[in-house]
Structure formats: structure tokens, C-alpha cells
Coordinates of C-alpha atoms (C1' of nucleotides) in Angstrom, one line a residue:
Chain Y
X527 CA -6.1 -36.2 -4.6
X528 CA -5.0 -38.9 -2.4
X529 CA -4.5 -39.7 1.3
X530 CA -0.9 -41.3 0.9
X531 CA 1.5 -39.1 2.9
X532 CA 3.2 -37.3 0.0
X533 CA 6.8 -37.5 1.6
X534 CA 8.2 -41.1 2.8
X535 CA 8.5 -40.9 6.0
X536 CA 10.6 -44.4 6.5
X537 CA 14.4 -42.6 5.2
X538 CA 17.0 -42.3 7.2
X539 CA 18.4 -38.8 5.8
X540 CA 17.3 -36.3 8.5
X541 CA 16.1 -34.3 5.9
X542 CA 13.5 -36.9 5.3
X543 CA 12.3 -36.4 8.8
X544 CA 12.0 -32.5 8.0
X545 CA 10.0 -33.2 4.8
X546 CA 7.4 -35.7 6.3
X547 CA 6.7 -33.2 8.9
X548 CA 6.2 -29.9 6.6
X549 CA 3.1 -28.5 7.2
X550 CA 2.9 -27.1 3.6
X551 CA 3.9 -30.2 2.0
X552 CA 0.0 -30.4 0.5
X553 CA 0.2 -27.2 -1.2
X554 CA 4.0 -27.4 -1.9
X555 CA 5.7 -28.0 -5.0
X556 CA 6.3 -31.6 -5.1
X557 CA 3.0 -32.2 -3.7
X558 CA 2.3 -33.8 -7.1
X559 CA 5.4 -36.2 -6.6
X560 CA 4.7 -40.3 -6.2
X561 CA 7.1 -42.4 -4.0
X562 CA 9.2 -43.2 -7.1
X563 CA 10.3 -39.8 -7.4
X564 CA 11.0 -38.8 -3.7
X565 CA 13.3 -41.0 -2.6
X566 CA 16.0 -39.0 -4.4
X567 CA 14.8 -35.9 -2.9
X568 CA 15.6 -35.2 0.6
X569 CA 19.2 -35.3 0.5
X570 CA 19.1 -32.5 -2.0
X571 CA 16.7 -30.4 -0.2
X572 CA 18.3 -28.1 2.4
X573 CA 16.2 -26.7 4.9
X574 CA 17.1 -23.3 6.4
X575 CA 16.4 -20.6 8.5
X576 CA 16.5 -16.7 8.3
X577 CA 15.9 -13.8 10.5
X578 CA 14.1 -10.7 9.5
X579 CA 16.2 -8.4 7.0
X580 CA 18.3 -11.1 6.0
X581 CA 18.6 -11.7 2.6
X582 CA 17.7 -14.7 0.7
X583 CA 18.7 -13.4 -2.5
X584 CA 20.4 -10.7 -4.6
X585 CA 18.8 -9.3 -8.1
X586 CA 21.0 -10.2 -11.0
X587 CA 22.8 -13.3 -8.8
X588 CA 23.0 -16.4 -11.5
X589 CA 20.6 -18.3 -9.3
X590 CA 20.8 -22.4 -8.6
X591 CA 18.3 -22.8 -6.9
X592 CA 14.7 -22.1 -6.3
X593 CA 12.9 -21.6 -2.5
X594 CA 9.4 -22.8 -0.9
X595 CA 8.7 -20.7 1.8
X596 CA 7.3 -22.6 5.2
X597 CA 6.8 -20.1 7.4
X598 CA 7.2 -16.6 7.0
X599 CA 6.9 -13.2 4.7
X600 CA 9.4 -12.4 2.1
X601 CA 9.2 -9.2 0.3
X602 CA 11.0 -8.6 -3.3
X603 CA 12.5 -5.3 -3.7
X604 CA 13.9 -3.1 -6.6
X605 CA 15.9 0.2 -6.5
X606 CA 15.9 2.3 -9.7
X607 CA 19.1 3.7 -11.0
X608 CA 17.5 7.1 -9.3
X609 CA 18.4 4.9 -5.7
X610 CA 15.4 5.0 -4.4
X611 CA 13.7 1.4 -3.8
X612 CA 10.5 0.1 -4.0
X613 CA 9.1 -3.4 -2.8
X614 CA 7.1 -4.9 -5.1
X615 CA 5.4 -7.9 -4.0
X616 CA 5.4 -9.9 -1.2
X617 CA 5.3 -13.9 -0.6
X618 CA 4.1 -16.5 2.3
X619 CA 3.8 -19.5 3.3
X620 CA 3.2 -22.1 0.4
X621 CA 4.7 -19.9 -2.1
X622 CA 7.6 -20.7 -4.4
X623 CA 10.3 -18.0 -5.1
X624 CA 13.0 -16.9 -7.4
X625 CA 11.7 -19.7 -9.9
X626 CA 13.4 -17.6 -12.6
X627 CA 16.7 -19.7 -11.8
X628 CA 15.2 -22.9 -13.4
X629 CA 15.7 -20.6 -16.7
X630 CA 18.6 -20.3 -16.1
X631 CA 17.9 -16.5 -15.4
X632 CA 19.6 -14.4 -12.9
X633 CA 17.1 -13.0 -10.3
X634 CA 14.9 -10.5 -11.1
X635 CA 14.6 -8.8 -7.5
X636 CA 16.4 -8.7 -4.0
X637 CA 14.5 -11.3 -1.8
X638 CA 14.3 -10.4 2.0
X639 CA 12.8 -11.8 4.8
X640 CA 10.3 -9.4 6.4
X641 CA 9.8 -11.7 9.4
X642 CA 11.6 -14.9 10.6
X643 CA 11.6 -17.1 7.7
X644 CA 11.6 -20.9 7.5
X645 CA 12.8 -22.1 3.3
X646 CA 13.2 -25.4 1.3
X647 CA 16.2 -24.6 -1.1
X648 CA 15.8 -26.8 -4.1
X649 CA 18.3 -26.9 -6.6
X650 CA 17.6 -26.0 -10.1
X651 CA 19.4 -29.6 -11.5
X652 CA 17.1 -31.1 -9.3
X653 CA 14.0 -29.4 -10.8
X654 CA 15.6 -29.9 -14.0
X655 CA 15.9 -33.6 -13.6
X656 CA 12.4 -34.3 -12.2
X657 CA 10.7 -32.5 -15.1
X658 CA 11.9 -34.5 -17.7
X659 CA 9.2 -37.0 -19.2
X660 CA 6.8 -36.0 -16.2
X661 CA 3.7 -33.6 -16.9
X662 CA 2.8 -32.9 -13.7
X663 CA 5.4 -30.8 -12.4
X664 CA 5.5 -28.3 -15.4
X665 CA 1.7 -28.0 -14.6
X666 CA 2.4 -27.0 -10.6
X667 CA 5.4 -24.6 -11.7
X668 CA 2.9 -22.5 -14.1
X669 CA 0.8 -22.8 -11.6
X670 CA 2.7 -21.0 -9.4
X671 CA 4.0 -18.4 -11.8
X672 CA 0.7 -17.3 -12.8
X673 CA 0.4 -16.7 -9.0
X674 CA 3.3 -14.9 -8.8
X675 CA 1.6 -12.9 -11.7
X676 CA -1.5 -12.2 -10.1
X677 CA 0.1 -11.0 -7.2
X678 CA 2.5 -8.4 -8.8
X679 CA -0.3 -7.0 -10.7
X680 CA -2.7 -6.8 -7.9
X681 CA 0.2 -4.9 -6.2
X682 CA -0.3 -2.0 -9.0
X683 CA -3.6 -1.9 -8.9
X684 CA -4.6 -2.1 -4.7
X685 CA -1.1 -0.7 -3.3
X686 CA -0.1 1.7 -5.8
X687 CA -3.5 3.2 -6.6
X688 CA -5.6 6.0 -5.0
X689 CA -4.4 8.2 -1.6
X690 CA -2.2 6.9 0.8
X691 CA -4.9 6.1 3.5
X692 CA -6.7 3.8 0.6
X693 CA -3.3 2.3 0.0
X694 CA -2.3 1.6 3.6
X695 CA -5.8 -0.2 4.4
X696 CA -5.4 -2.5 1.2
X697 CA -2.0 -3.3 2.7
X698 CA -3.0 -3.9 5.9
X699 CA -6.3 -6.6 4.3
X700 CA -3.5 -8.0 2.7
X701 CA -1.4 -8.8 5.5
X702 CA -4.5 -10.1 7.4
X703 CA -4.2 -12.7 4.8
X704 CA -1.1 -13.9 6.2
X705 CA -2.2 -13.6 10.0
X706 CA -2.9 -16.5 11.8
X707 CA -6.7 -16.9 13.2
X708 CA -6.3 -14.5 16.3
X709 CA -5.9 -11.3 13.5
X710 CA -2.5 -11.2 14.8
X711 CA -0.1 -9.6 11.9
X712 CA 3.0 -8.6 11.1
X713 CA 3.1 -4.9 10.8
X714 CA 6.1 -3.9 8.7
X715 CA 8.6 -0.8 10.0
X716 CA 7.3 2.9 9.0
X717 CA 10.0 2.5 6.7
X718 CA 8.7 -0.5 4.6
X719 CA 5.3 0.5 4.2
X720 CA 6.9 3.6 2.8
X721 CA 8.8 1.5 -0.1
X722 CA 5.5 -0.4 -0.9
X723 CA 3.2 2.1 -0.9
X724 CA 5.4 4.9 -2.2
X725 CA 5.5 7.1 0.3
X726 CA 7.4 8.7 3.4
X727 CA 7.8 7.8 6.4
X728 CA 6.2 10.7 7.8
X729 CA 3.0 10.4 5.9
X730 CA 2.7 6.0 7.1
X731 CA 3.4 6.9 10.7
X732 CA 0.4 9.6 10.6
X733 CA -1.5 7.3 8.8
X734 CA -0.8 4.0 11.3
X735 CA -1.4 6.7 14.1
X736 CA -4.9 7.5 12.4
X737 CA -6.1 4.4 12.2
X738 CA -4.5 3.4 16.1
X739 CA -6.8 5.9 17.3
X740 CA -9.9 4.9 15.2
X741 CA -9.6 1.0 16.6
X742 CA -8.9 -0.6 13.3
X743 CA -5.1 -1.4 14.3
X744 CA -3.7 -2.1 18.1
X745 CA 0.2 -2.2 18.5
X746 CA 1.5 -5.3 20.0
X747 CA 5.1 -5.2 20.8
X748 CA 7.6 -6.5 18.2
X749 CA 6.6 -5.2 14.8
X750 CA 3.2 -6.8 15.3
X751 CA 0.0 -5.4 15.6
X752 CA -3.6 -6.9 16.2
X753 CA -6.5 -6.3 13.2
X754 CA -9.8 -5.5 13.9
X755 CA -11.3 -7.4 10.8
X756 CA -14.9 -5.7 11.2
X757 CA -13.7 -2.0 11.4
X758 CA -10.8 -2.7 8.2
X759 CA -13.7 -3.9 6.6
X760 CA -15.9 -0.5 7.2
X761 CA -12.7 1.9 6.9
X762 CA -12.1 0.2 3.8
X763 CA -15.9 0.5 2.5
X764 CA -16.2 4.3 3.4
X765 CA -12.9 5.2 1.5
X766 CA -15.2 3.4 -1.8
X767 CA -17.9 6.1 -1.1
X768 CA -16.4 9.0 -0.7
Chain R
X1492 CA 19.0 -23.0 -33.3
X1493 CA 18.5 -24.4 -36.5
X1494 CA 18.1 -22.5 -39.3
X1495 CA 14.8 -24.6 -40.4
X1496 CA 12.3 -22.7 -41.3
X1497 CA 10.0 -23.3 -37.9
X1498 CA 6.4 -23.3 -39.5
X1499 CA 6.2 -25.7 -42.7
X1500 CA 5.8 -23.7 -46.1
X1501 CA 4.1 -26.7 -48.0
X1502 CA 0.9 -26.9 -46.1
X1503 CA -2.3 -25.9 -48.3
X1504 CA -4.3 -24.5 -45.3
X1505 CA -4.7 -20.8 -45.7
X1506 CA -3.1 -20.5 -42.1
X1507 CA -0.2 -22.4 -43.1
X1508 CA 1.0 -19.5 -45.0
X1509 CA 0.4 -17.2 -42.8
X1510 CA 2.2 -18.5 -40.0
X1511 CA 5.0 -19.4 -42.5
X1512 CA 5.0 -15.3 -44.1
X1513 CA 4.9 -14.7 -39.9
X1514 CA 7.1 -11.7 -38.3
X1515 CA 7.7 -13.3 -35.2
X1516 CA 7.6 -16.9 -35.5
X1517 CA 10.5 -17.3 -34.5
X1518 CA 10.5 -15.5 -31.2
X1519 CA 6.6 -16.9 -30.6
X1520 CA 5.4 -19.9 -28.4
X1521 CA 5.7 -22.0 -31.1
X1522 CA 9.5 -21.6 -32.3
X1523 CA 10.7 -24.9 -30.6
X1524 CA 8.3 -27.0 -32.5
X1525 CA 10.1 -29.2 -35.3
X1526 CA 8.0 -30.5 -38.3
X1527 CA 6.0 -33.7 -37.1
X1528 CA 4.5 -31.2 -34.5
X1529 CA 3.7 -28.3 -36.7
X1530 CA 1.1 -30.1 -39.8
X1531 CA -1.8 -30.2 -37.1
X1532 CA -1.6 -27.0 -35.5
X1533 CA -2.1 -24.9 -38.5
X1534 CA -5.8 -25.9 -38.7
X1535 CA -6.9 -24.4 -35.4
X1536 CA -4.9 -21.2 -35.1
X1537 CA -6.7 -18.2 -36.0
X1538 CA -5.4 -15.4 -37.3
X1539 CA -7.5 -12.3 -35.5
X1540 CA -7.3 -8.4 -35.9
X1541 CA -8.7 -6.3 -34.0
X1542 CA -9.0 -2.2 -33.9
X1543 CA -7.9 0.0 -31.3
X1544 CA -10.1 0.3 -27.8
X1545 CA -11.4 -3.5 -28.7
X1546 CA -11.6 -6.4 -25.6
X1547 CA -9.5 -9.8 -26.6
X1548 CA -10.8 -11.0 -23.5
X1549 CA -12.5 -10.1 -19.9
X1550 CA -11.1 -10.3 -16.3
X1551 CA -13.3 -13.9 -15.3
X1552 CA -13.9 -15.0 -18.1
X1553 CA -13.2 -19.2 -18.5
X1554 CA -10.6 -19.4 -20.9
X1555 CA -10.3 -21.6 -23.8
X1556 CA -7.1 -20.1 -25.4
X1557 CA -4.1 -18.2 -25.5
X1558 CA -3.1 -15.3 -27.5
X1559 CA 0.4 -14.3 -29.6
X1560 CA 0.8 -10.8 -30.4
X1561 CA 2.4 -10.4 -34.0
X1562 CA 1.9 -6.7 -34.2
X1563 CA 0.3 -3.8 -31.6
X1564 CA -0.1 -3.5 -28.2
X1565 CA -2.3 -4.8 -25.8
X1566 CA -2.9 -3.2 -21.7
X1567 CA -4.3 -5.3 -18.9
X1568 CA -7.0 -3.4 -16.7
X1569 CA -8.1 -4.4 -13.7
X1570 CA -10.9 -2.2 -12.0
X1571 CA -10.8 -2.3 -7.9
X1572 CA -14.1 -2.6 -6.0
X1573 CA -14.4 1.0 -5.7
X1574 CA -14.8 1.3 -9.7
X1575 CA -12.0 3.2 -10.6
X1576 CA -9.7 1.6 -13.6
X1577 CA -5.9 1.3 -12.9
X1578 CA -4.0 -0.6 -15.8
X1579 CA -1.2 -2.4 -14.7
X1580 CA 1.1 -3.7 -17.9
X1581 CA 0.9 -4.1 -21.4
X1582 CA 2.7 -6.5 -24.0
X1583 CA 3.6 -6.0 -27.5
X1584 CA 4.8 -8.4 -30.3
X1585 CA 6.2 -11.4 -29.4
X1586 CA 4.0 -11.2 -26.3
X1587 CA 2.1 -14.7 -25.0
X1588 CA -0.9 -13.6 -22.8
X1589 CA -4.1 -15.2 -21.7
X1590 CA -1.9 -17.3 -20.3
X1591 CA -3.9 -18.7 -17.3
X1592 CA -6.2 -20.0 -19.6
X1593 CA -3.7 -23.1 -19.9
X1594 CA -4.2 -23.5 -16.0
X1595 CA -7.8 -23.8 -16.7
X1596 CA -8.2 -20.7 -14.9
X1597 CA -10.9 -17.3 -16.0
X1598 CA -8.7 -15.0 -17.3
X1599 CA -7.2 -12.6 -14.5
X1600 CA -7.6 -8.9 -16.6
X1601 CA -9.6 -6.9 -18.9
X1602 CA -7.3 -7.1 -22.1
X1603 CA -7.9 -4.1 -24.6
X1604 CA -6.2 -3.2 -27.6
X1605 CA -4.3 -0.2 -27.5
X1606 CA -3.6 0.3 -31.2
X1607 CA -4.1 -1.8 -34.1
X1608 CA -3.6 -5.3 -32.7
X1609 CA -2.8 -9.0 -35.0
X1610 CA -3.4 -12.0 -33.0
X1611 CA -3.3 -15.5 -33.0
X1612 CA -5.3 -17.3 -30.7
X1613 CA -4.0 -20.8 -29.7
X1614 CA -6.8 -23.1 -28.5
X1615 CA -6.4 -24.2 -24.9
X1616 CA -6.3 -28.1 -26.2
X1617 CA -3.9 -27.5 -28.5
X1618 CA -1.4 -26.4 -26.1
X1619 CA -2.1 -29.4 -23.8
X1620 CA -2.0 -32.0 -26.7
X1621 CA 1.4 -30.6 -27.3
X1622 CA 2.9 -30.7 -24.0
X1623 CA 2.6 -34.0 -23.4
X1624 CA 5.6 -35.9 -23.7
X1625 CA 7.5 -33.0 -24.8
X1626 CA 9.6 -30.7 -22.5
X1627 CA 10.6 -28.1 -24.8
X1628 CA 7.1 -26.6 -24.7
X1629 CA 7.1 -26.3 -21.1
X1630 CA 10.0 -24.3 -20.7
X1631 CA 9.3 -22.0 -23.5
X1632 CA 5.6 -21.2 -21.6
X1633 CA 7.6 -20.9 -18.1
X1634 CA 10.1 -18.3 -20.0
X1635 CA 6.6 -16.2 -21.1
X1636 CA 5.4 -17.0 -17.0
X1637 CA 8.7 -14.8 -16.2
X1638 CA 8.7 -12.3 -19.0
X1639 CA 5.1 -11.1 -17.8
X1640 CA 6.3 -11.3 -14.2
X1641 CA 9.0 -9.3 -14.6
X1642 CA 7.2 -6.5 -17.1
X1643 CA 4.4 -6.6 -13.8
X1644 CA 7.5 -5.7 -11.0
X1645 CA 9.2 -3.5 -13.3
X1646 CA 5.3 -1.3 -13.6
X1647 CA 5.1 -1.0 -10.2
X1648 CA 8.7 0.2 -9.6
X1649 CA 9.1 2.4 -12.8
X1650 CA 5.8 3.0 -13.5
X1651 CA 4.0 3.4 -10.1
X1652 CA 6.8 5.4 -8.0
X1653 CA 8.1 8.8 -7.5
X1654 CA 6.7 12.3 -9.1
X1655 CA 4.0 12.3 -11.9
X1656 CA 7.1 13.6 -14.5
X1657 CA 9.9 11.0 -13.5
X1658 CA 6.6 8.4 -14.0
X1659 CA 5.5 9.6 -17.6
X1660 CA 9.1 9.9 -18.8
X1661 CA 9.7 6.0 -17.8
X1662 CA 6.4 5.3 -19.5
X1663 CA 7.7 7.0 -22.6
X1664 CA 10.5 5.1 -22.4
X1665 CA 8.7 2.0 -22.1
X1666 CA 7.0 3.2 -25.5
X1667 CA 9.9 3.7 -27.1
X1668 CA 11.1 0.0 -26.8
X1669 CA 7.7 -0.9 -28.8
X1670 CA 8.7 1.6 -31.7
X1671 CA 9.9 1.5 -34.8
X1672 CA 13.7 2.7 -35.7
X1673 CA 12.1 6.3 -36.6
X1674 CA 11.5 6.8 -33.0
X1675 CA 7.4 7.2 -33.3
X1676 CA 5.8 6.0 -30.7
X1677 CA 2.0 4.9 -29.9
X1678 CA 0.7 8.0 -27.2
X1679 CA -1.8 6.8 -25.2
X1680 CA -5.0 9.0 -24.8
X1681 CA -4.6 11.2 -21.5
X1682 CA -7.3 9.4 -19.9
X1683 CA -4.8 6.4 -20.6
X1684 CA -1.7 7.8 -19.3
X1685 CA -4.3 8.6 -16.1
X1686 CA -5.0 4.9 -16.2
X1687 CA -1.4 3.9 -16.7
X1688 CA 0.1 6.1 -14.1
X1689 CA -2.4 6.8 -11.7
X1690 CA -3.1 10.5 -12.1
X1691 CA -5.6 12.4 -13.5
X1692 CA -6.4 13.9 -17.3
X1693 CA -5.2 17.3 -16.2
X1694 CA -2.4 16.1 -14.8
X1695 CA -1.4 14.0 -17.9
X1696 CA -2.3 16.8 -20.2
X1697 CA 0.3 19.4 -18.7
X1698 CA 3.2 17.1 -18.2
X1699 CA 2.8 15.8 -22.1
X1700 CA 2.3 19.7 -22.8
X1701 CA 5.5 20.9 -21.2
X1702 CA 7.6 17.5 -22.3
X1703 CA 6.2 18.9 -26.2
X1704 CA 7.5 22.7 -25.1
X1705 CA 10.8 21.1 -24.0
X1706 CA 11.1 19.4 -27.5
X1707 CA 11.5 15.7 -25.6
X1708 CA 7.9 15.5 -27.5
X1709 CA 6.7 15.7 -31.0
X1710 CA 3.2 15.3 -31.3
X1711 CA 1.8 13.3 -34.8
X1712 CA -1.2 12.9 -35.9
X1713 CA -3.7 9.4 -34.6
X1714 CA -2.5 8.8 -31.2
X1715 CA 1.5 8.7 -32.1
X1716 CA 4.4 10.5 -31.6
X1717 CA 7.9 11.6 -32.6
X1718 CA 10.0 10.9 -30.0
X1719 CA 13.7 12.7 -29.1
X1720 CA 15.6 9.8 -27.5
X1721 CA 18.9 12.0 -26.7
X1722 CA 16.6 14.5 -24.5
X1723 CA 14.4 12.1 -23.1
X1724 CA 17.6 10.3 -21.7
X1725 CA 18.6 13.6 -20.4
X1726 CA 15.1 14.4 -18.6
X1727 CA 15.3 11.3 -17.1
X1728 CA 19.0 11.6 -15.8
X1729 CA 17.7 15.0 -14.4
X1730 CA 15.4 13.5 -12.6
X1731 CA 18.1 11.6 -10.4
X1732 CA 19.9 14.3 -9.6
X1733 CA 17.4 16.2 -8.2
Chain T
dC363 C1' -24.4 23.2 -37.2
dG364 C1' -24.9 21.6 -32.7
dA365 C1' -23.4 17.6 -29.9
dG366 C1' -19.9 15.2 -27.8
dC367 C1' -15.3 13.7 -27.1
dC368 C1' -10.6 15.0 -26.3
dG369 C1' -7.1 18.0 -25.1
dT370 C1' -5.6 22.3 -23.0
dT371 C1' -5.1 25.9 -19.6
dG372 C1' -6.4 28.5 -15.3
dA373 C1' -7.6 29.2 -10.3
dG374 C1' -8.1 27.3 -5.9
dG375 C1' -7.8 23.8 -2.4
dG376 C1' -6.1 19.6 -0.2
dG377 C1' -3.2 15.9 0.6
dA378 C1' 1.5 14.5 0.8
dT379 C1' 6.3 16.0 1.2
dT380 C1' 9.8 18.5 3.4
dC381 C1' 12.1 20.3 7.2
dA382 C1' 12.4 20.1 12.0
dA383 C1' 11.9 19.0 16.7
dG384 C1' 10.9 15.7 20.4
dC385 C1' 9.8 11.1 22.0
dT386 C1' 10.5 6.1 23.4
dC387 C1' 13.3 2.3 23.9
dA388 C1' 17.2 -1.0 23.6
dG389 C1' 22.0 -1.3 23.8
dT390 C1' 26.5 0.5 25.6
dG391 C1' 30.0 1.8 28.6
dG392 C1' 31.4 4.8 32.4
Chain F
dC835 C1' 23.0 2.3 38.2
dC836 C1' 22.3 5.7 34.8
dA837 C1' 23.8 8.9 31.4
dC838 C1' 24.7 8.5 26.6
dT839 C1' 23.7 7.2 22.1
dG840 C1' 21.3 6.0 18.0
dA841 C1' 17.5 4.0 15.6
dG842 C1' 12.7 4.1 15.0
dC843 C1' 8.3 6.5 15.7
dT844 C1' 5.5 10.6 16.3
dT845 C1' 4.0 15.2 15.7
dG846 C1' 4.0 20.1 14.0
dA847 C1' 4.5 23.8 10.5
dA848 C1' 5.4 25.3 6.0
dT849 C1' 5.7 24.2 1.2
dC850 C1' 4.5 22.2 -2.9
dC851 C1' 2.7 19.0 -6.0
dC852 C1' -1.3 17.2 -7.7
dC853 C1' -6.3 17.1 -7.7
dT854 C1' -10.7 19.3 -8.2
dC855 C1' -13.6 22.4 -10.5
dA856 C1' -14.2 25.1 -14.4
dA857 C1' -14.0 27.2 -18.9
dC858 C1' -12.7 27.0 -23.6
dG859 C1' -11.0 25.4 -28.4
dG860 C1' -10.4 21.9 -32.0
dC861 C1' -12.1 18.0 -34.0
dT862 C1' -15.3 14.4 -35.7
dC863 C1' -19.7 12.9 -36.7
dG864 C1' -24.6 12.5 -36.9

DNA sequence: CGAGCCGTTGAGGGGATTCAAGCTCAGTGG
DNA sequence: CCACTGAGCTTGAATCCCCTCAACGGCTCG
């Protein structure tokens, strides 16, 4: 690890203003790039914005391009041919997304943003290019894969496992994850929570309204909420015993 | 594609010949090499099998290799905090997994053979010795990255979703792609299907009861089963409708 | 042969769905 | 200004699917 700045900050592209002052541009993909390779970078790099709902990308599109998220939440969803549709994991900040283009492999899910959303979109070629006779960059993108791994299969075991109470409070650690320091989270429509934890509407607004009234979870206005950390942690240890 | 022969016949190591009599070599990890790559590698694959119920590895474990299934199945486990067992994919032939182990990372499952299982394991070092320089490698490992990815997303929103029947039927389904052409497939113990779907032995035991009175079912003898393909397609179109 | 595991089936209860009715709130147009 | 509307959330009552508890039969194995 080094100190150097890892974007130049000294180009004249604007987008090499946006770069130098990423605040994920330590944990980001080219975070393992010298000066040698960045130069070329920033005029390929678009930066972009997207409000909540809107789509960054459809399943089975022949993707060019792959996405770091700066800011935000972005859920992956699938509907089976039955209609119905199920999100399936979620990404944040840091995280890279729909890296099944640099195969050359159309999309595997619809990418939405759950709240506003702040994205890098990197083009495959460039990706492409950079990787050849470099080692490092291989390295970060399994890296990230295996992450993306981890996640979905964490999803099966914490948010699709056990009764819907159980379900909901592993969803609602996992969000704390993404909150900033004051517990603050983004608390998805009744709707959402339905599609990733499987079931109805009905059943997640009794279950939010449960644990309103118990002090775990206070509604802030927006489709935000506040988390108290210390009674998650005790609702979450009692479901265990029983 | 060349129609080379992708692991060298000549070699007089006792694994050359059995990578080059090998069912899947060329779908496995190692199908781009060419020639000058493939003399060292036959030395330090082993060739490993392993009954039914046995570990290939534990969740934490540091990981010095990587696994290709040439013939079986293999689930991943994960057991939350509050003991119970979910499992949350499984690979067949062809499969890479262990995978993290090239990120120098402990291995992020329990993985437990579910029939009869031949492996190779692929030292860590070998893989790395390999990569370097060449690109091909890479790209084959990030392919694998997406294939497990995929198979993980697809679990929760097949596997993990809806009504106990419409859930078994997709996971016989799922069985059916590992079959043979006579439609036998490997049935999981009910405590399995439990594991696999998230309900419980009873459960498990009527649905695969009433699929068997239906004739979607046949039941064999040592964990397998004769499968109808026509009515299994039907039950699961049913299942939309309603 | 008894012990133990696995699978099956039954009866009863509980948790989630279904169906249904209000509620709040932002946006719209009279 | 305010009724009107529609989307999202909440709550209630009835139903049903699945879980729990329980008993029993087949099978392997010590």
C-alpha cells in the first residue's frame, strides 16, 4: 500500500477532477492502477447519477460495460416465468456490478437503484485493455466476484431462512451495514422487503409495525428509518433461543 | 478451439494419464492451457474420491487449493449463528469450487459430498505460477466467478421462493440437469431437501410422497430416482397458473 | 434381535396468506 | 382552498399451508 494519490489529479478532462475526488477510490477497482495506466482512464470513465427505481440495467442486455457504485444501494432482481419477482442481493458503496459484461455475457439480473445512486461506468474494452500483461487487475476482479459470491449466498441462508420476523431483523442488520454512523438507514417500501424476504406485503408491514412499537426501528420521513443497534442486537439474539 | 488434445498423452506420471483418459478436461480450468504449460502440472494434481456425506473442505478453513469436479455433486452449507443448517447451492461436473482459496481467503462453506464425488485438487501455487504472464487463465477463473454467482441468485429465486411444492419441483428440475439421458436423478435425503429448501422432514416427505402418487416420481433404490420429465414440466406449468 | 436411522402418515396448532376495509399523504384540478 | 384521487401503509378476520408433536414401519447393522 502506498500514500501516492491513486488518481492524477493534474488532468484537464473534468473527469479527472471527479476521479481524484472519489471517496471510494481506495477500495475501488483501479485502486491497484500506477500513474502509467491512469492517464488513459478518465476520459473513458463516465460518471452518472440515478434516482431511486431507476434502472441501471436489464437481465439478458449484451452488457459493455461494467459499474462501481459511489454512493448508494442497488438491489438485483429476478422474476420467474411464474411473474413473480424476487430480489436477490443487494450492492453499496465500493462495490463493482454487472462484471459479467467483461465476459462478454449478457446480464444476469435487473439492476435498480433502491436509493439515489452515484456510478463509475467503465467500459468493458477498457477493462479488457488494462488487463492484458497486468496481474493485478485480474487479482481485484476475483476479488470482487468472490464477494459478489459471498453475498448472494449469505442472502439464502440469513434472508431466506427461518420465519419472517427472523428474516426481517437479518435484513434490517444488514442494512445497518450500509448506514452511515448516526444508525440512520434506508428502509425499503413494504413492497421490497416483500420480494427479498419472500413474503407479502401484509405480513412486512405487521412485522415493521411490531418492531416500531418494540423500539428497535423509528420511522424517519422518506423511506428512512433510525436503528436502534443495542435492541436489533437483543431481538436478534432472542429469536436464536427460542 | 483446437482440436489438440489439451492434457499431453506422453507424460509417464500416473496423473498424466489420468488427466489425459479425463471426462471433462475439456470443459475444466485447465482447457486453455497449450503444451509448454501442461508437463509441470501433472505432478501436483491429485486425483481424490470421496463417498457420499464426506467434507472436501470446511467454512474457515485457510485454503491451499482448488477443486474440479469430474463426476458427483457437491452442496455448500452454511450454518447461521442460531445452529440451524441452510444449504445454499451445489455444483456438479465441470464445477471449479474452493475458489477463494486463490484469493488467499478461508474457504467461505462447508462442502459435502452429496453422492459419489471424483476430484481433482489444484494446489493454490499452481494456479498463481500459472497466471502470471498469461491472460487466458484469468478469464477462464472469472467465467467459474460468474457461473457460481449465477447458480447462487438463481437458488434464492427458484429455490428459496414461493410454496413448498412449486420449490421442490424446481429443485427436481435442477437435479435433472445433473442426470444421465435415462432421466435418474440423485434424491437427496428428506432431511436434505429440508436443508435445501428450507422446510422440514415432514414437509419434504409428503410433497416427494404425493409427486411419487402423481407418477412425476419414481423412486429407485440408494438415494436415486426415475424421473418423468413430460409431467414434471406440466406440474411446474401448473403451478403458474394457479 | 434390539437399536437406530430414515421415511411415512396422522392430528393439532400456529404463522403467514388471503380478502377486505380504512388510513395517511402527496399531487391534481375544480 | 379543498374535494378528489391514487399509491402506499396499516389493521382485522378468516383461511390455509406448513410446522410441531407423535406414532409406526422398513431397513441396516452391531
Amino acid at each position: 500500500m502506498h500514500a501516492i494519490p491513486i488518481y492524477r489529479q493534474d488532468g484537464a478532462h473534468p473527469q479527472a477532477h471527479a476521479c481524484a475526488a472519489c471517496e471510494v477510490r481506495s477500495t475501488a477497482l483501479f485502486g491497484v492502477l500506477d500513474d502509467a495506466g491512469l492517464d488513459r482512464i478518465h476520459t473513458q470513465i463516465a460518471s452518472m447519477t440515478l434516482e431511486p427505481d431507476a434502472v441501471v440495467y436489464d437481465r439478458g442486455t449484451a452488457g459493455l460495460a461494467v459499474f462501481t457504485i459511489r454512493e448508494g444501494l442497488v438491489r438485483f432482481e429476478r422474476s420467474s416465468e411464474h411473474g413473480d419477482r424476487r430480489i436477490v442481493r443487494i450492492a453499496g458503496r465500493g462495490d463493482l456490478i454487472g462484471q459479467e459484461a467483461l465476459l462478454h455475457r449478457p446480464y444476469a439480473d435487473d439492476a435498480v437503484a433502491c436509493t439515489q445512486v452515484h456510478l463509475c461506468r467503465i467500459p468493458r474494452a477498457l477493462v479488457d485493455q488494462l488487463t492484458l500483461g497486468r496481474d493485478a487487475l485480474p487479482r481485484e476482479l476475483m476479488l470482487r466476484w468472490q464477494r459478489a459470491l459471498d453475498a448472494a449466498e449469505a442472502w439464502v441462508s440469513d434472508l431466506s431462512t427461518g420465519p419472517a420476523r427472523r428474516r426481517l431483523l437479518h435484513l434490517l442488520q444488514r442494512l445497518a451495514g450500509h448506514a452511515g454512523p448516526d444508525s440512520t438507514i434506508w428502509l425499503p417500501r413494504r413492497e421490497e422487503i416483500g420480494a427479498m424476504l419472500d413474503m407479502t406485503v401484509e405480513t412486512a408491514s405487521r412485522l415493521v409495525s411490531t418492531l416500531r412499537r418494540e423500539g428497535v426501528l423509528t420511522l424517519a420521513p422518506g423511506r428512512s428509518a433510525v436503528l436502534d443497534r443495542a435492541a436489533l442486537r437483543k431481538a436478534l439474539l432472542a429469536e436464536g433461543a427460542a
